[in-house]
C-alpha positions as semicolon CSV with decimal commas, in nm:
position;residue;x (nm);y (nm);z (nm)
1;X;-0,878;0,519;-2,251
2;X;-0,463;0,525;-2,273
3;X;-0,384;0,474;-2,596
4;X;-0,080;0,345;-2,596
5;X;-0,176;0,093;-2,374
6;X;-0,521;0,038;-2,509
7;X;-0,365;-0,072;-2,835
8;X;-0,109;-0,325;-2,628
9;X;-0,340;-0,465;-2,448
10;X;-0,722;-0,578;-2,393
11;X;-0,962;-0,516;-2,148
12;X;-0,978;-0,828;-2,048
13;X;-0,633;-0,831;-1,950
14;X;-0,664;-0,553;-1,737
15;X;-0,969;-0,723;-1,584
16;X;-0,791;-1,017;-1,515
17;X;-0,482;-0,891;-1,356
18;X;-0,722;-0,683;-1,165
19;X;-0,911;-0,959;-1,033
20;X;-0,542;-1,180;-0,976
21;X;-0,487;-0,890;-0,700
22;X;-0,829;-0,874;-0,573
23;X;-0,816;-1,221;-0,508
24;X;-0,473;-1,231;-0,365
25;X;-0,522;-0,921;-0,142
26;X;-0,845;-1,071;-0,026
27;X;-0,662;-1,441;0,085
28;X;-0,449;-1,168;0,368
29;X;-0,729;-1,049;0,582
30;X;-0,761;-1,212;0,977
31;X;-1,085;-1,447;0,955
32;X;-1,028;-1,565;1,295
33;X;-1,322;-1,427;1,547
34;X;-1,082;-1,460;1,813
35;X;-0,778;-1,286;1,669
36;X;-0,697;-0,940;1,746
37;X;-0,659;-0,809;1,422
38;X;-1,002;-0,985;1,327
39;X;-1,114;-0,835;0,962
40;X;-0,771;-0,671;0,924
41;X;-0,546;-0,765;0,671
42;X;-0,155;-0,894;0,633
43;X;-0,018;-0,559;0,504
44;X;0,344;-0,664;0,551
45;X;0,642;-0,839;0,595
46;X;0,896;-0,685;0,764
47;X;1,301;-0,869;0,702
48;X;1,392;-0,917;1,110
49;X;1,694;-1,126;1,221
50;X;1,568;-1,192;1,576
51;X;1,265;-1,374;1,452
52;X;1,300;-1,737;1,331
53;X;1,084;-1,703;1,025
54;X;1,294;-1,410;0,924
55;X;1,042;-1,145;0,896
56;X;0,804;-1,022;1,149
57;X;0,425;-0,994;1,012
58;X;0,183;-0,689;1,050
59;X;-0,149;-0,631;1,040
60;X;-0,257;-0,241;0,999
61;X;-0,571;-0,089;1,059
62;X;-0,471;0,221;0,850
63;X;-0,345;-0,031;0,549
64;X;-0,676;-0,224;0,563
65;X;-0,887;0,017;0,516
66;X;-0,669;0,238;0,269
67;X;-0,668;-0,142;0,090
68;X;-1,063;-0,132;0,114
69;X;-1,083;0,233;-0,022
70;X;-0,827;0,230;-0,314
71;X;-0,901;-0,167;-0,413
72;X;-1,162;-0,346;-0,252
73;X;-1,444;-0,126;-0,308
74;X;-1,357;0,034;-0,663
75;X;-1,344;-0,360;-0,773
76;X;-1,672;-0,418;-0,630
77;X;-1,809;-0,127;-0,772
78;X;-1,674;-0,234;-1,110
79;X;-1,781;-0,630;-1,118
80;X;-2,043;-0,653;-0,835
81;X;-1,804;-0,909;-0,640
82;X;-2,001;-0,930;-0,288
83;X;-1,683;-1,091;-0,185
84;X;-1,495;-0,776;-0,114
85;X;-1,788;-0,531;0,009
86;X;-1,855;-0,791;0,267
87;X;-1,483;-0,801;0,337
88;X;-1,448;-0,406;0,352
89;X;-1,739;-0,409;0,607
90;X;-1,577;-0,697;0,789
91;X;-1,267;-0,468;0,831
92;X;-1,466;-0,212;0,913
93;X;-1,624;-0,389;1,214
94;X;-1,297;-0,506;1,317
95;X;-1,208;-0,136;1,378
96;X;-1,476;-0,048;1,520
97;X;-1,402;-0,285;1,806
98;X;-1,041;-0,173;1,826
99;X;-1,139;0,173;1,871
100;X;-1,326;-0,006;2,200
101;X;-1,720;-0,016;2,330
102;X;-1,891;0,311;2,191
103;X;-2,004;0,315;2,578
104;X;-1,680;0,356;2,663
105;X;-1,525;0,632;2,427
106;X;-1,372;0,908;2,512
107;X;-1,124;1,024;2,159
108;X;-0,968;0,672;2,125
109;X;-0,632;0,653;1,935
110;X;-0,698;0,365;1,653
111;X;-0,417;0,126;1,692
112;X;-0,140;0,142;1,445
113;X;0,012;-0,255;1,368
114;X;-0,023;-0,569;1,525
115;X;0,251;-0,764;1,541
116;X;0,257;-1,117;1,474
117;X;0,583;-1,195;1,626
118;X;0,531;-1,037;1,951
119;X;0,143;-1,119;1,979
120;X;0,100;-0,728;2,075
121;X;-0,020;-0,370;1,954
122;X;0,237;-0,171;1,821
123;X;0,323;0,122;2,099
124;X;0,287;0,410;1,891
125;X;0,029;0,565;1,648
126;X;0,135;0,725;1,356
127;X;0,024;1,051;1,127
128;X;0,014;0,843;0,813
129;X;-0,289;0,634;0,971
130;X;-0,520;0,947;0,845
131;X;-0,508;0,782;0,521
132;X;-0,721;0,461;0,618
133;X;-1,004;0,692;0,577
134;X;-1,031;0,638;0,223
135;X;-1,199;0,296;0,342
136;X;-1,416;0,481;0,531
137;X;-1,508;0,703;0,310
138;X;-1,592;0,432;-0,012
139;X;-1,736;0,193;0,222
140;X;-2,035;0,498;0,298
141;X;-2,061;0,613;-0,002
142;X;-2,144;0,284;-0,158
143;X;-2,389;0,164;0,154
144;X;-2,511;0,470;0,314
145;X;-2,491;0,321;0,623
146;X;-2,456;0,548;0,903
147;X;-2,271;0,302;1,104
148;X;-1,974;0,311;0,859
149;X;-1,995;0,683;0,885
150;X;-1,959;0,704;1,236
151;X;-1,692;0,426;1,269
152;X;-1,473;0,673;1,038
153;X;-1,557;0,926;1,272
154;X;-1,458;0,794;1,561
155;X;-1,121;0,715;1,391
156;X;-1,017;1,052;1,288
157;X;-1,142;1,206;1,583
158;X;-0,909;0,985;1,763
159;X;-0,625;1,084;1,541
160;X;-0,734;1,485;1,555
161;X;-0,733;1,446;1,911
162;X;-0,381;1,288;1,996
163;X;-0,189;1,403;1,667
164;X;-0,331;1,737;1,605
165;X;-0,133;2,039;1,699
166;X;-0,292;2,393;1,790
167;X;-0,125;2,487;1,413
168;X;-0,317;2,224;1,182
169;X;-0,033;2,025;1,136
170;X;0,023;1,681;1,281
171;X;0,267;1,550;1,494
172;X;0,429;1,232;1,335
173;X;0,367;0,949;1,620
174;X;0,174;0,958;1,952
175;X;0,377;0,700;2,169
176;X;0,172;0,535;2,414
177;X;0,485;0,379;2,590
178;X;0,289;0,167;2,797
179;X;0,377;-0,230;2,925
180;X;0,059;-0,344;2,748
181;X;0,218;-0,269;2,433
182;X;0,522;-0,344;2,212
183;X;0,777;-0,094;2,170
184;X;0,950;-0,309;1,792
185;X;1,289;-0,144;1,863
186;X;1,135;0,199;1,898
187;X;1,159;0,359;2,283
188;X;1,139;0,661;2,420
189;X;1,325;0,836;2,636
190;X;1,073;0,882;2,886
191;X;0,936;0,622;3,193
192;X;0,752;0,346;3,146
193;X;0,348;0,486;3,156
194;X;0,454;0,833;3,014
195;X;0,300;0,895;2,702
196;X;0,373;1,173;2,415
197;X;0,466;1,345;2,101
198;X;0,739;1,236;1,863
């Protein structure tokens, strides 16, 4: 529909690089059942001089589903791959258990990166995590399923809850500064168990 590049280049090799990315995006996400970050995907590499491979690996909640929303679903939509509903759903399920047992739930605070290096959660949440509801928001309206719906609203409720301020606006980070959890060069200057606002 752009001319300019219509009369470049074919469909087909739009299609194809299309399906090049699917395919390579798809080869990132956690398989493993017993992983933490199982059904998330390897949204980055970070460059880090402390760790011997030279980069320290994360795997994103927010950038899995925002992944899911903007790619994985649209390119099901448009060829009828299985491969990457099933995967979206997969990821969705993996946050789902992240967010904890529904038993359980008060507002829970999705997680914001596991990190591969330290074999740990990340100790703070941040704003830009809002945007993994695009996932959440393809994944329903293609199945209809009302589990997908409420998995997305758990996760925003979570984020409304802990990042919301009585303005509309958001805070940028909830730290959780908590042992259980990595703090990736990022403190605060608070004791060790007292959360907050950045």
């Amino acid at each position: 529909k752009i001319r300019d590049l219509s009369d470049t280049y074919s469909s087909e090799t739009f299609m194809t690089a299309a399906r090049q990315v699917a395919e390579a995006s798809l080869r990132f996400q956690q398989t493993n059942e017993n992983h933490p970050a199982h059904g998330l995907v390897m949204c980055r590499y970070d460059p880090r001089t402390d760790s011997p491979q030279g980069a320290e690996g994360f795997y994103s909640p927010a950038d899995s589903w925002f992944l899911a929303g903007w790619g994985w679903v649209p390119y099901y939509n448009q060829t009828g791959d299985k491969r990457f509903l099933d995967a979206t759903i997969l990821t969705t399920r993996g946050i789902d258990r992240i967010l904890g047992p529904e038993a359980d739930r008060e507002p829970q605070l999705i997680e914001q990166d596991y990190l591969m290096k330290a074999g740990m959660w990340k100790n703070w949440t941040m704003d830009e995590s809002g945007f993994g509801m695009k996932g959440a928001e393809e994944l329903y309206e293609v199945t209809k399923d009302p589990y997908h719906r409420d998995v997305g609203k758990e996760y925003i409720t979570g984020l409304l809850e802990y990042l919301e301020r009585p303005d509309g606006l958001w805070d940028r980070t909830w730290h959780r500064n908590d042992s259980l959890h990595h703090d990736n060069g990022w403190p605060v200057a608070a004791p060790r168990g007292t959360p907050g606002a950045v």
